[in-house]
XYZ file of C-alpha atoms in Angstrom:
467
model
C 118.391 120.831 99.942
C 121.584 121.165 102.170
C 124.890 121.773 101.226
C 125.134 121.861 97.746
C 125.389 125.080 95.454
C 123.422 125.886 92.885
C 125.326 125.107 89.465
C 125.291 123.472 86.320
C 123.903 119.896 85.529
C 126.104 117.068 84.966
C 126.928 113.366 85.786
C 127.334 113.620 89.737
C 125.629 116.816 89.898
C 122.173 116.050 89.991
C 121.646 118.241 93.197
C 122.297 120.990 91.540
C 120.565 120.295 88.486
C 117.342 119.397 90.389
C 117.430 122.343 93.291
C 113.761 121.692 94.066
C 113.713 118.070 95.550
C 114.999 117.591 99.043
C 118.731 116.278 98.964
C 121.035 115.062 101.574
C 125.257 115.417 101.269
C 127.602 112.991 102.124
C 127.954 114.180 105.977
C 124.201 113.404 106.539
C 124.235 110.354 104.590
C 126.738 109.011 106.962
C 124.614 109.419 109.745
C 122.387 106.665 108.295
C 122.976 102.705 109.270
C 123.428 101.010 106.003
C 120.646 98.478 106.378
C 119.222 96.375 109.502
C 121.371 94.144 108.877
C 124.574 96.171 107.945
C 125.689 98.835 111.032
C 128.275 100.463 109.060
C 127.471 104.336 107.789
C 126.423 104.759 104.616
C 128.243 106.328 101.857
C 127.369 108.187 98.784
C 127.425 111.246 96.683
C 124.007 112.492 97.425
C 120.618 111.450 98.320
C 117.519 112.447 97.076
C 114.053 112.171 98.844
C 111.581 113.436 96.113
C 108.153 113.674 96.942
C 106.668 113.080 93.788
C 106.739 110.693 90.633
C 107.602 113.558 88.670
C 110.901 114.334 90.828
C 111.668 111.099 90.745
C 111.352 110.981 86.800
C 114.082 113.916 86.730
C 116.323 112.206 88.986
C 116.422 108.885 86.670
C 115.780 110.925 83.304
C 119.290 113.068 84.123
C 120.983 110.168 85.500
C 120.305 108.441 82.514
C 121.547 110.560 80.001
C 124.905 111.046 81.860
C 125.428 107.361 83.104
C 125.211 108.342 87.067
C 124.347 105.071 89.367
C 121.393 105.276 91.097
C 119.853 103.337 94.296
C 116.878 103.049 95.463
C 116.334 102.580 99.274
C 112.921 101.885 101.062
C 112.844 100.562 104.412
C 116.781 99.072 104.090
C 115.522 95.794 105.917
C 116.981 93.841 102.767
C 118.778 90.540 103.698
C 120.878 90.317 100.742
C 123.301 93.139 100.839
C 120.780 95.026 98.252
C 121.329 98.651 99.812
C 125.001 99.513 100.105
C 126.211 101.850 98.056
C 129.909 103.590 96.966
C 131.044 107.325 96.967
C 129.907 108.077 93.406
C 126.355 106.682 94.069
C 123.382 108.476 93.984
C 120.722 107.159 96.313
C 117.044 107.347 95.269
C 114.774 107.376 98.810
C 111.087 107.048 98.514
C 110.483 107.704 102.202
C 108.891 111.178 101.951
C 106.390 109.356 99.536
C 104.627 107.951 102.042
C 101.114 109.184 101.577
C 97.985 106.316 101.834
C 96.010 108.084 99.189
C 92.832 105.920 99.398
C 91.343 103.224 100.824
C 88.241 102.079 99.752
C 86.342 99.087 101.147
C 83.656 99.205 98.756
C 85.600 98.362 95.962
C 88.548 96.566 98.434
C 91.302 98.649 97.407
C 94.105 100.528 98.888
C 96.080 103.232 96.838
C 99.572 104.117 98.281
C 102.804 105.671 97.526
C 105.577 103.146 97.579
C 107.160 104.905 100.644
C 104.646 104.181 103.102
C 105.504 101.373 106.006
C 103.949 98.120 105.654
C 102.628 98.394 109.435
C 101.269 102.102 108.784
C 98.965 100.861 106.301
C 98.071 97.432 107.855
C 96.640 99.825 110.615
C 94.914 102.205 108.706
C 93.445 99.202 106.443
C 91.853 97.627 109.746
C 90.508 101.279 110.873
C 88.603 100.677 108.044
C 87.193 97.367 108.613
C 89.604 95.641 105.991
C 92.603 93.383 105.857
C 95.691 93.597 104.207
C 97.147 90.295 103.925
C 100.386 90.939 103.366
C 102.321 90.485 107.005
C 106.055 89.894 108.052
C 108.320 90.456 110.419
C 110.000 93.462 109.347
C 106.291 95.552 109.129
C 107.377 98.169 111.364
C 110.122 99.506 108.670
C 109.781 97.823 105.453
C 107.913 99.768 102.740
C 105.208 99.112 100.064
C 107.807 99.867 97.223
C 110.281 97.227 98.856
C 107.672 94.585 99.448
C 106.529 94.866 95.605
C 109.950 95.153 94.172
C 111.105 91.736 96.210
C 107.326 89.996 95.836
C 107.327 89.426 99.430
C 106.032 86.588 101.058
C 105.629 86.721 104.596
C 102.979 84.618 107.216
C 99.805 84.566 105.054
C 100.953 83.054 101.829
C 99.157 79.762 102.371
C 95.882 81.566 102.015
C 96.465 84.846 100.093
C 99.524 84.389 97.914
C 102.629 86.667 97.684
C 102.841 90.319 97.171
C 102.384 90.059 92.970
C 98.617 88.374 94.418
C 97.602 91.715 96.072
C 99.188 94.036 93.352
C 96.248 95.118 91.037
C 97.727 98.573 89.381
C 100.975 100.549 89.738
C 102.981 103.573 88.604
C 106.571 103.318 87.808
C 109.243 105.029 86.417
C 111.864 103.433 83.664
C 115.691 103.808 84.281
C 115.237 106.219 81.515
C 112.979 108.542 83.414
C 109.934 107.565 81.616
C 106.805 107.287 83.629
C 104.628 104.148 83.009
C 101.166 104.541 84.714
C 98.622 101.712 85.334
C 96.556 102.250 88.301
C 94.157 99.495 87.649
C 91.437 99.221 90.164
C 90.033 95.788 88.587
C 90.934 91.752 89.706
C 90.216 90.880 85.896
C 91.987 93.005 83.309
C 93.515 90.879 80.317
C 94.106 94.038 77.851
C 97.198 93.275 76.598
C 100.570 92.541 78.382
C 100.491 92.851 81.845
C 103.372 95.045 82.269
C 103.062 95.952 86.434
C 104.799 92.310 86.514
C 108.137 93.680 85.467
C 108.408 95.198 88.267
C 107.231 92.785 90.967
C 109.915 90.627 92.539
C 112.822 92.172 89.838
C 114.605 94.083 93.048
C 114.369 97.906 90.998
C 116.563 96.741 88.353
C 113.953 97.477 85.762
C 112.328 100.560 87.492
C 111.357 102.753 90.440
C 108.058 101.653 91.709
C 106.009 105.126 92.943
C 102.182 104.386 93.592
C 100.899 101.099 93.797
C 96.931 99.784 93.988
C 96.365 96.790 96.315
C 93.914 94.528 96.993
C 92.390 94.164 100.338
C 90.462 91.048 102.060
C 87.317 91.591 104.483
C 88.583 91.307 107.927
C 88.266 87.779 109.229
C 87.642 88.803 112.743
C 89.197 87.139 115.659
C 91.513 84.354 115.189
C 92.475 81.150 117.201
C 96.023 80.386 117.598
C 97.790 76.934 119.449
C 101.430 76.115 119.828
C 101.978 72.384 119.449
C 105.200 70.136 120.253
C 105.825 67.215 117.343
C 107.994 64.313 117.855
C 109.428 63.917 113.964
C 109.394 65.721 110.737
C 107.115 62.969 109.415
C 104.381 64.140 112.030
C 104.704 67.664 110.744
C 103.861 66.973 107.155
C 100.756 64.741 108.204
C 99.389 67.478 110.267
C 99.942 70.288 107.549
C 98.064 68.071 105.315
C 95.349 67.169 107.501
C 95.213 71.182 108.217
C 94.886 72.090 104.767
C 92.375 69.268 103.804
C 90.188 69.946 106.758
C 90.468 73.521 107.556
C 90.557 74.657 104.086
C 90.227 78.763 103.956
C 89.971 79.143 107.281
C 93.575 77.758 107.872
C 95.809 81.295 107.903
C 99.265 80.281 109.155
C 101.033 77.124 109.675
C 104.814 77.661 111.118
C 107.363 74.808 111.734
C 110.365 75.485 114.437
C 113.061 73.241 114.477
C 113.901 72.514 118.118
C 117.171 74.359 118.166
C 115.648 77.436 117.003
C 112.555 77.495 119.533
C 115.159 76.561 122.651
C 117.260 79.527 121.757
C 114.142 81.699 121.627
C 112.862 81.032 124.828
C 116.052 80.515 126.853
C 116.609 82.172 130.115
C 116.041 85.700 129.213
C 114.144 85.357 126.100
C 110.496 84.915 125.544
C 108.171 82.305 127.894
C 108.387 79.038 126.119
C 104.367 78.142 125.802
C 105.338 74.663 125.821
C 108.517 72.692 127.344
C 111.632 72.812 125.359
C 112.196 69.288 124.715
C 110.452 68.473 121.444
C 112.410 68.365 117.855
C 109.699 70.138 116.081
C 107.211 73.018 117.502
C 104.380 74.354 114.850
C 102.260 77.551 115.452
C 98.953 77.277 113.960
C 96.796 80.097 113.228
C 93.109 79.743 111.959
C 89.890 81.814 111.697
C 88.040 81.622 115.070
C 85.638 78.893 115.830
C 82.895 81.482 116.823
C 83.350 83.044 112.802
C 81.332 80.190 111.322
C 80.868 76.593 111.080
C 82.603 73.901 109.882
C 86.337 72.479 111.169
C 87.903 74.169 113.689
C 91.235 74.441 115.137
C 90.202 72.399 118.593
C 88.802 69.779 116.493
C 92.052 69.320 114.401
C 94.148 69.557 117.552
C 91.998 66.639 119.249
C 91.949 64.418 116.427
C 95.367 64.575 115.847
C 96.356 64.088 119.665
C 94.274 61.081 119.513
C 96.106 60.039 116.407
C 99.676 60.563 118.048
C 100.475 63.083 115.063
C 100.724 66.070 117.938
C 103.008 65.436 121.347
C 101.686 68.279 123.319
C 100.203 71.483 122.482
C 98.546 74.843 124.028
C 95.996 76.825 122.586
C 96.011 80.682 123.112
C 93.495 81.724 125.847
C 93.564 85.824 124.859
C 95.026 88.052 122.457
C 97.922 88.780 124.590
C 98.705 85.057 124.527
C 98.447 84.876 120.730
C 100.799 87.774 120.601
C 103.180 85.676 122.792
C 103.068 82.710 120.655
C 103.879 84.995 117.674
C 106.969 86.627 119.407
C 108.494 83.102 119.734
C 108.231 82.507 115.818
C 108.906 85.853 115.020
C 111.713 87.210 117.557
C 115.317 85.849 116.435
C 117.128 88.592 118.040
C 118.746 86.273 120.424
C 120.199 84.301 117.615
C 121.622 87.562 116.443
C 123.627 88.723 119.770
C 126.477 86.687 118.909
C 127.918 86.955 115.316
C 128.579 86.091 112.938
C 124.988 85.188 112.051
C 124.406 84.058 108.493
C 120.646 84.139 107.405
C 119.574 82.269 104.436
C 116.060 81.933 102.896
C 115.222 78.895 100.554
C 112.344 76.805 99.134
C 112.095 73.086 98.362
C 109.768 70.403 98.156
C 107.960 69.475 101.608
C 109.241 66.237 101.642
C 112.965 67.143 101.052
C 113.216 69.447 104.096
C 114.349 67.269 106.685
C 116.970 65.618 104.641
C 118.166 68.924 103.329
C 118.308 70.426 106.455
C 120.457 67.331 107.795
C 122.934 68.098 104.689
C 123.387 71.543 105.496
C 124.063 70.853 109.440
C 126.374 67.872 108.517
C 128.265 69.969 106.426
C 128.321 73.108 108.248
C 129.342 70.907 111.875
C 132.218 69.196 109.824
C 134.090 72.769 109.271
C 132.703 74.427 112.574
C 132.098 71.710 115.353
C 130.636 74.263 117.815
C 128.315 76.278 115.316
C 125.312 76.436 115.478
C 122.276 75.907 112.796
C 118.497 77.336 113.578
C 115.845 76.692 111.272
C 112.382 77.896 111.137
C 109.493 78.906 108.026
C 106.797 78.807 106.526
C 106.519 75.310 105.529
C 103.144 74.992 103.554
C 104.591 77.377 100.759
C 107.567 75.411 101.117
C 109.989 78.447 102.667
C 112.584 77.495 105.155
C 114.568 80.258 106.624
C 117.878 79.258 108.262
C 120.792 80.818 110.566
C 124.218 79.182 110.466
C 126.357 80.858 113.341
C 130.073 79.287 113.158
C 131.052 79.715 116.897
C 134.169 79.997 117.813
C 136.165 78.258 115.259
C 134.865 80.993 112.655
C 135.507 84.827 112.183
C 133.256 86.696 110.230
C 135.752 86.634 107.218
C 135.095 85.977 103.440
C 136.445 82.530 104.148
C 133.838 81.618 106.806
C 130.867 82.738 104.705
C 131.676 80.817 101.889
C 131.789 77.961 103.465
C 128.035 78.448 104.855
C 126.766 79.533 101.534
C 128.394 76.065 100.198
C 126.941 74.261 102.842
C 123.577 75.465 102.467
C 123.548 75.794 98.256
C 125.490 72.875 97.507
C 122.859 70.742 99.124
C 119.758 72.940 97.969
C 120.690 71.788 94.214
C 120.623 68.247 94.903
C 117.302 68.912 96.298
C 115.707 71.145 93.375
C 115.408 73.883 95.771
C 115.114 77.884 95.008
C 118.174 79.878 96.239
C 115.552 82.937 97.160
C 111.885 82.006 98.544
C 111.189 85.710 99.377
C 114.066 87.686 100.120
C 115.737 88.485 96.850
C 119.084 88.114 95.238
C 120.701 91.463 95.617
C 124.665 90.874 95.535
C 124.748 88.349 98.245
C 123.183 85.536 96.051
C 123.943 86.517 92.720
C 127.214 84.053 92.422
C 124.181 81.210 92.916
C 121.643 82.305 90.526
C 122.333 79.548 88.282
C 121.305 76.993 90.913
C 117.932 78.101 89.945
C 117.589 79.711 86.966
C 118.876 78.443 83.374
C 121.267 79.758 81.000
C 118.667 81.193 78.955
C 116.358 82.498 81.507
C 119.162 84.601 83.007
C 120.240 85.796 79.378
C 116.602 86.609 79.149
C 116.861 88.813 82.297
C 119.904 90.433 80.956
C 118.170 91.382 77.579
C 115.347 93.141 79.473
C 117.607 95.169 81.930
C 119.600 96.015 78.716
C 116.434 97.093 76.980
C 114.849 99.099 79.773
C 118.160 100.588 81.265
C 120.749 100.875 78.617
C 122.840 102.996 80.422
C 122.690 100.477 83.463
C 122.284 103.278 86.199
C 119.765 101.662 88.225
C 120.880 99.368 91.241
C 123.524 98.086 89.172
C 125.659 94.883 90.077
C 122.308 93.360 91.865
C 121.164 89.577 90.980
C 123.544 89.409 87.799
C 126.374 91.292 85.905
C 124.783 92.793 82.972
């Protein structure tokens, strides 16, 4: 503990009340960047770094009794303004609860603390000869607890589902300090309510997850990867339907990039383009390697669709290095962010509506910002698109500019019966738009759950909806 005198407990005096917990003071907190997307310094009254579930419970118990707002921090990779705090807030960081407690290849499970970084767990699981299906671009920074709180998706949802599908059990602390421990290790357990669902995808509003039992899968071994060029979106839809039908469980990922996105990330100084920069759409397909068993292979899928005119051009990775290079084209959007402001959106909608939806967004955005840019990629088979909107020289980073971009994205989305968040969550950034995706009755029930489990409204106050 640094920077505090030991004195009586009370609202705003949690460090003095709990001196055995490691605390950072306001000066130390300012040395931290708010998030990956927000370079401003963090501001808070104090930051707690507990090492046990019991210490988390102690912080929340006192905070609830005194009305002290508490915000939870993991890897701070949030895209929806969910970790920004004020001078009177307490931050509860799980960064020191980062132990991998068990990896059991026989049972096919991993037991971890919430502060474990995703990539760290991926590597440990691989060393044990198993596979953790969750994978996303922020793997080197995001934490398992944050992945649970946001019900993270990523590039393997097509085969393995969202984070919700991987969680077997968990331990969590309610905002009032009560510990709910249900470290279930079985795939089947219908013994009453499945209470872990209260904490998956609820963005930390109903409790703090401290330990998780995760479902692992056998390592699929070698993979085949191809980068493909297609002339229209109808061809993209036909190819993904054929891939799902014929490859079945072999199909691991099917990612689509609009031409403008591909051009931006492979421009001079960027990644080497696997294919010429001239197609309207590019698709990255990853499958279980041909030598891993019989049946339909990636190569036979490509041959059939090249002959049928669905695929215009394509290249198959000839080495693990090329495979990684292909994925970097899809993953690395840093060049798009180089000239701010750039606004990121994460939506889902029916596959057949995607092209028309993107067209409407682009028209509305360019009407306001004629030299603006729209870059789009997505996990198409699960209906998820990511959009980057950059207003160009006509728009500075003002509330008005952001509002115009939001309206372009969400006004069109409502007409296509889409969802404002596919995998990033709501945070503060999207809560105004929540009624597009949820009915008044659903939002009222969410508020009722929040009031029941967090009667003092201390935990992650102001995220998702106002109570």
